[in-house]
Amino acid sequence: MALMIVRRLGVFLLTVWVASLVVFFLLSVLPGDPARAQLGLDATEDQVQALREQLGVDRPLPVQYMEWVTGFFTGDMGISYASRAPVAPQVLDALQVSLLLVAGGILVALVIALPLGLLAAVRQNKPDGTLFSAVSQLGISVPNFLAGLLLIGVFAVTLSWFPSGGWAPPAAGADFLRHIALPALALGLVNGAILARYTRAAVLEVMREDFMRTARAKGMKPGTALLRHGLRNAMVPLITVTSIEFANLIIGAVVIETVFVVPGLGSNLVRAVGNRDLIMVQSIVMCVVVLVLLVNLLVDLLRPVIDPRLRSAT
Amino acid sequence: MSRLLTAENLDISAGSGRIVHGIDFAIDRGERVGLIGESGSGKSLTCLSLMGLLGDGLSATGSLTLHGDTSSPETASDDLDLLNADENAFSSVRGNRMSMVFQEPMTALNPLMRVGDQVAEVIKLHRRAQSASLPADQPNATVEDRVLDLLDSVRIPEPARAARVYPHQMSGGQRQRVMLAMAMANGPELLLADEPTTALDVTVQKQVLTLMAEQVERAGSSLLFITHDLGVVSEVCDRVIIMRHGRIIETGPIDQVFTRPEHPYTRALLAASALRTDHSSGRLLTPDTVDAAAQNQHRPAEDRLSISSSAEAGSPAAAAHLAIAEDGSAPVFNQAESPVLEVRDLTRSYGKAGFLGRGRVVEALRGVSFDVAAGQRFGIVGESGCGKSTLLRLLTALDEPSSGSVRVNDQAISGQRERRLRWLRQSMQIVFQDPMGSLDPRMTVVDIITEPLWNAGRAERLRRAKELLEQVGLPQGAAEKYPHEFSGGQRQRIAIARALVTRPKILIADEAVSALDVSVRAQVLNLLDDLVDEYDLTMVFVSHDLKVVRHSCDIVAVMNAGRIVECGPADAVFDTPKHPYTAELAAAIPRMKDNVA
């Protein structure tokens, strides 16, 4: 078990390192000079060269990489090319907002997916079960920005229950909840529909297992058998799927943050790309990569806790 | 003796199709009844209908009554109509008055729950209802104590430790004992066992059967034992019911049914189970031939002398009968002048001794040497985990040995690149165990059979496929169909046709008849017998079933723990075993009571 944790951690660190190489060098070889982009076409070559030196982009790439990567993990991500302000505080603020939004999205997705998927499975061949399946099928086919616009149209514009955009920090209490409600809902609805399909499949699969029949043969009622033996077994595949969905949600957040004008990683990323703020883009992308890898690592460590069969296997 | 269960006019149907056709039977208290039938006979569905566990889309009609115990006035009126019982009533009966042991021990337990908790669950579920009737001598026995008692009573070593492990940490036999412990936990009036030992090795099967008989005896329960294996049923039952195509065709005390069967199907089943052969031709009796052959000409396979065609196939008449020495040194078994297959000091280990000795090395094969001469039928028997699958993979160059060599027709096949083994793929073919899984469901039979003939034209392929289909006893029209349109036995015939298309010299049969019903098994074995002669094949026949190997092979090698422990002429090995393991294996084969004369 200890060996497995060490091994997983090793793989995690290795992946982060490779990812940092890819993120840095791929973005560095993109055409476009950050100094020229900022000074405009009218600036002289000397002015551009001076800014290059000031930004440090004239040095060899490996040197820039070492500086960037050590900085990234020590909290000094450098100075934004666009705003000339330190990158780290901006990224950390945006990260906090995005994490809250994604957490809200996951919560919404799970609240929708688990009961819906369970009901669709248990009442498989009955009208309501089929209806649940159809609803989730419909949910999958709605892109999340459209869901966002529809939610704004109904709940912000027509009913005026929620603000149509913007953000308030958690310290703001009720105001925070009012601001996060619609974007989290938009993010969670679609992923909830996808997750509901997986839940239904996982529960159906478990219901066909021999040990469920054994549970019935012991004298358990179908519902009890499902709760006591079925759900935990269905969790095993669902946890893996949820972690994959997490990556989807972070990416989905890029669009949703733009729609709802939420100052998260996504909207910052879009702005940084527009400004050719290379160092900002690198830092945000790296942040997202580390986040996704971290969630995968946690799930890898969590699965053996739930499934004893994975403990002995390496 | 009072009546426990009555089934009258029991019908089970799936939609509009009837599967079980109005059967009547009854079980008395303390009676042990065997329900026998081949696949599709409706025996398992009958059993599930008693438990009210028929799957979706299946429904039962007629009447099924679980009678109250008339010996006590309190319970005399506890009659329960099982077909119309509501979920509450049924739940209190399942696992309590009636319980069940299933076929597949590997999947019947919840993999995420400790074994002890799973046993405790069935006690707790029914405890409240039972609390009044707890044994007076131990009124305060905790559930935990009871679990340990139960595990101990099914002879699981170290019950306290076993209760804390998860199912995957136990062997199949141990898991089946746990299932039995769970089933017996509340002293059921009726134990239903659906092929409980079919998935187990013979020696383990023997232990589990003995244990089951003992537990049922002690608890005074009745037993309904469902099986296709007539030998197994002889070990535990007093009375048998024979089912076929959803109907009961014969029933009676086991001695009577097995010695004086009335129905032709029962006779055929008995003959096929015992691998009985026709005296004049030496061929196995099948449902088609059993009645044609005069009764007095039947002889059990055990008495088979040199009538079998295999003995004339040109193999050396007297192969040496050897066993490994006491000091563990193994000779070269079945040594031949110019063998087709020559195996020397073959070892294979998996895993590696890892960092700081954390790794685990499994020695699947530990020094195996033997020869197979041209035209021989060489049988390999052994229980699961003995290394026979590993050996097969090495013989077919699908895996590399750790050391040692395999030579086919005097050419080394170990360590060769696949490209250089084309001749081997052509001259050596395999028939696998699972007739469902080994044929590509998306390919037509003609494509499956002629896939190796990559440079033949369409017409040529079709001609060859039809020729082979005829040889394996299938209609030519089968060529354009898909595998799912055939029964298990027919698919195995297709698999055999596929193996023969390259005109191989060596045919390897890997548990080729293990998944088939006994009557189909006899037909497929006869077919193999004919084809071995017709194609001048050398056959390596791997099986866990000693009776089948004895019938089909001239030479038998017995494997245990990665070695061949004994090898020699089939009859000699089983009649006068030299190694204790062989003796144990031979003794564990369930035997039918009073073989039919």
Coordinates of C-alpha atoms in Angstrom, one line a residue, chain A residues 79-304:
Chain A
I79 CA 5.5 39.9 -14.1
S80 CA 2.5 40.1 -16.5
Y81 CA 3.6 41.4 -19.9
A82 CA 0.3 43.2 -20.3
S83 CA -0.4 44.7 -16.9
R84 CA 3.2 44.8 -15.5
A85 CA 1.7 43.5 -12.3
P86 CA 2.9 40.2 -10.7
V87 CA 1.2 37.2 -12.2
A88 CA 0.9 35.1 -9.1
P89 CA -1.7 37.0 -7.1
Q90 CA -3.9 37.4 -10.2
V91 CA -3.7 33.6 -10.9
L92 CA -4.3 32.7 -7.3
D93 CA -7.4 34.9 -7.1
A94 CA -8.7 33.5 -10.4
L95 CA -7.9 30.0 -9.2
Q96 CA -10.0 30.5 -6.1
V97 CA -13.0 31.7 -8.0
S98 CA -12.7 28.9 -10.6
L99 CA -12.4 26.2 -7.9
L100 CA -15.5 27.5 -6.2
L101 CA -17.4 27.6 -9.5
V102 CA -16.2 24.1 -10.5
A103 CA -17.0 22.7 -7.0
G104 CA -20.5 24.2 -7.3
G105 CA -20.8 22.7 -10.8
I106 CA -19.8 19.2 -9.5
L107 CA -22.2 19.5 -6.6
V108 CA -25.0 20.4 -9.0
A109 CA -24.0 17.6 -11.4
L110 CA -23.9 15.0 -8.6
V111 CA -27.2 16.2 -7.1
I112 CA -28.8 15.7 -10.5
A113 CA -27.0 12.6 -11.7
L114 CA -27.2 10.3 -8.7
P115 CA -30.9 10.3 -8.1
L116 CA -31.8 10.6 -11.8
G117 CA -29.4 7.8 -12.8
L118 CA -30.5 5.6 -9.9
L119 CA -34.2 6.0 -10.8
A120 CA -33.6 5.5 -14.5
A121 CA -31.9 2.2 -13.6
V122 CA -34.3 0.9 -11.0
R123 CA -37.3 1.8 -13.1
Q124 CA -35.6 0.7 -16.3
N125 CA -38.6 -0.6 -18.3
K126 CA -41.3 1.6 -16.7
P127 CA -42.6 4.9 -18.2
D128 CA -40.9 7.1 -15.6
G129 CA -37.5 5.3 -15.9
T130 CA -37.7 5.9 -19.7
L131 CA -38.6 9.5 -19.1
F132 CA -35.6 10.0 -16.9
S133 CA -33.4 8.5 -19.5
A134 CA -34.8 10.7 -22.2
V135 CA -34.3 13.8 -20.0
S136 CA -30.7 13.0 -19.5
Q137 CA -30.2 12.3 -23.2
L138 CA -31.7 15.7 -23.9
G139 CA -29.4 17.3 -21.3
I140 CA -26.3 15.9 -22.9
S141 CA -27.1 17.5 -26.3
V142 CA -27.3 21.0 -24.8
P143 CA -24.0 22.9 -25.0
N144 CA -23.3 24.5 -21.6
F145 CA -23.0 28.1 -23.0
L146 CA -26.5 27.7 -24.4
A147 CA -27.7 26.5 -21.0
G148 CA -26.0 29.5 -19.5
L149 CA -27.8 31.9 -21.9
L150 CA -31.1 30.3 -21.3
L151 CA -30.7 30.5 -17.5
I152 CA -29.8 34.2 -17.8
G153 CA -32.8 34.8 -20.0
V154 CA -35.2 33.2 -17.6
F155 CA -33.8 33.8 -14.1
A156 CA -31.9 37.0 -14.5
V157 CA -33.6 39.0 -17.2
T158 CA -37.3 37.8 -17.0
L159 CA -37.6 36.9 -13.3
S160 CA -34.7 39.0 -11.9
W161 CA -34.1 36.4 -9.2
F162 CA -30.3 36.3 -9.8
P163 CA -27.8 38.7 -11.2
S164 CA -26.9 38.1 -14.9
G165 CA -23.2 38.1 -14.2
G166 CA -20.4 39.2 -12.0
W167 CA -18.9 37.8 -8.9
A168 CA -18.9 38.2 -5.1
P169 CA -16.4 36.4 -2.8
P170 CA -17.6 33.8 -0.3
A171 CA -17.2 36.3 2.5
A172 CA -20.2 38.2 1.0
G173 CA -22.5 35.3 2.1
A174 CA -25.9 35.5 0.5
D175 CA -24.5 37.7 -2.3
F176 CA -21.9 35.0 -3.1
L177 CA -24.6 32.4 -3.4
R178 CA -26.7 34.6 -5.6
H179 CA -23.8 35.1 -7.9
I180 CA -22.6 31.6 -8.1
A181 CA -26.0 30.0 -8.5
L182 CA -26.6 30.5 -12.3
P183 CA -23.0 29.7 -13.5
A184 CA -22.7 26.6 -11.3
L185 CA -26.1 25.5 -12.5
A186 CA -25.2 26.0 -16.2
L187 CA -21.9 24.2 -15.6
G188 CA -23.5 21.3 -13.6
L189 CA -26.6 20.7 -15.7
V190 CA -25.0 19.3 -18.8
N191 CA -22.3 17.4 -16.9
G192 CA -25.0 16.1 -14.6
A193 CA -26.9 14.7 -17.5
I194 CA -23.7 12.9 -18.7
L195 CA -23.0 11.6 -15.2
A196 CA -26.6 10.4 -14.9
R197 CA -26.1 8.2 -17.9
Y198 CA -23.0 6.7 -16.3
T199 CA -24.8 6.3 -13.0
R200 CA -27.6 4.5 -14.7
A201 CA -25.2 2.2 -16.5
A202 CA -23.2 1.5 -13.4
V203 CA -26.3 0.7 -11.3
L204 CA -27.8 -1.5 -14.0
E205 CA -24.5 -3.4 -14.2
V206 CA -24.4 -3.9 -10.4
M207 CA -28.0 -5.0 -10.3
R208 CA -27.1 -7.8 -12.7
E209 CA -24.3 -9.0 -10.4
D210 CA -24.5 -12.4 -8.8
F211 CA -23.9 -10.9 -5.3
M212 CA -27.1 -8.9 -5.6
R213 CA -29.0 -12.1 -6.2
T214 CA -27.2 -13.5 -3.1
A215 CA -28.4 -10.5 -1.1
R216 CA -32.0 -11.2 -2.2
A217 CA -31.6 -14.9 -1.4
K218 CA -30.5 -13.9 2.1
G219 CA -33.9 -12.2 2.6
M220 CA -33.1 -8.6 1.7
K221 CA -35.7 -6.5 -0.1
P222 CA -34.6 -5.2 -3.4
G223 CA -34.2 -1.6 -2.2
T224 CA -32.2 -2.7 0.9
A225 CA -30.0 -4.9 -1.3
L226 CA -29.3 -2.0 -3.6
L227 CA -28.5 0.4 -0.8
R228 CA -26.3 -2.1 1.2
H229 CA -24.5 -3.9 -1.6
G230 CA -25.3 -2.2 -4.9
L231 CA -24.4 1.5 -4.4
R232 CA -20.9 1.0 -3.1
N233 CA -20.0 -1.3 -5.9
A234 CA -21.5 1.2 -8.4
M235 CA -19.3 3.9 -6.9
V236 CA -16.1 2.3 -8.1
P237 CA -16.6 3.2 -11.8
L238 CA -18.5 6.4 -11.0
I239 CA -15.6 7.9 -9.1
T240 CA -13.3 7.4 -12.1
V241 CA -15.9 9.0 -14.4
T242 CA -16.4 11.9 -12.0
S243 CA -12.7 12.7 -12.0
I244 CA -12.8 12.7 -15.8
E245 CA -15.8 15.0 -15.7
F246 CA -13.9 17.3 -13.4
A247 CA -11.4 18.0 -16.2
N248 CA -14.4 18.6 -18.5
L249 CA -15.9 21.1 -16.0
I250 CA -12.7 23.1 -15.7
I251 CA -12.6 23.4 -19.5
G252 CA -16.3 24.1 -19.6
A253 CA -15.7 26.8 -17.0
V254 CA -13.7 28.8 -19.5
V255 CA -16.8 29.3 -21.6
I256 CA -19.2 29.8 -18.7
E257 CA -17.0 32.3 -17.0
T258 CA -17.0 34.4 -20.1
V259 CA -20.8 34.2 -20.4
F260 CA -21.3 35.2 -16.8
V261 CA -18.4 37.6 -16.6
V262 CA -16.9 35.6 -13.7
P263 CA -13.2 36.5 -12.9
G264 CA -11.9 33.0 -12.9
L265 CA -9.1 31.2 -14.7
G266 CA -11.1 30.9 -17.8
S267 CA -12.0 34.5 -18.4
N268 CA -8.4 35.5 -17.4
L269 CA -7.1 33.0 -19.9
V270 CA -9.2 34.4 -22.7
R271 CA -8.0 37.9 -21.9
A272 CA -4.4 36.9 -21.6
V273 CA -4.5 35.2 -25.0
G274 CA -6.0 38.3 -26.5
N275 CA -3.2 40.4 -24.9
R276 CA -0.4 38.0 -26.0
D277 CA 0.4 37.9 -22.3
L278 CA 2.4 34.7 -22.7
I279 CA 3.6 34.3 -19.2
M280 CA 0.0 34.7 -17.9
V281 CA -1.2 32.1 -20.4
Q282 CA 1.5 29.6 -19.4
S283 CA 0.8 30.1 -15.7
I284 CA -2.9 29.6 -16.1
V285 CA -2.6 26.6 -18.4
M286 CA -0.1 25.0 -16.0
C287 CA -2.4 25.7 -13.1
V288 CA -5.3 23.9 -14.8
V289 CA -3.0 21.0 -15.7
V290 CA -1.7 20.6 -12.2
L291 CA -5.3 20.8 -10.9
V292 CA -6.5 18.0 -13.2
L293 CA -3.5 15.8 -12.4
L294 CA -4.0 16.4 -8.7
V295 CA -7.7 15.3 -8.9
N296 CA -6.6 12.2 -10.8
L297 CA -4.0 11.4 -8.2
L298 CA -6.6 11.8 -5.4
V299 CA -9.0 9.5 -7.2
D300 CA -6.2 6.9 -7.8
L301 CA -5.5 7.0 -4.0
L302 CA -9.2 6.9 -3.2
R303 CA -10.2 3.9 -5.2
P304 CA -8.2 1.3 -3.2

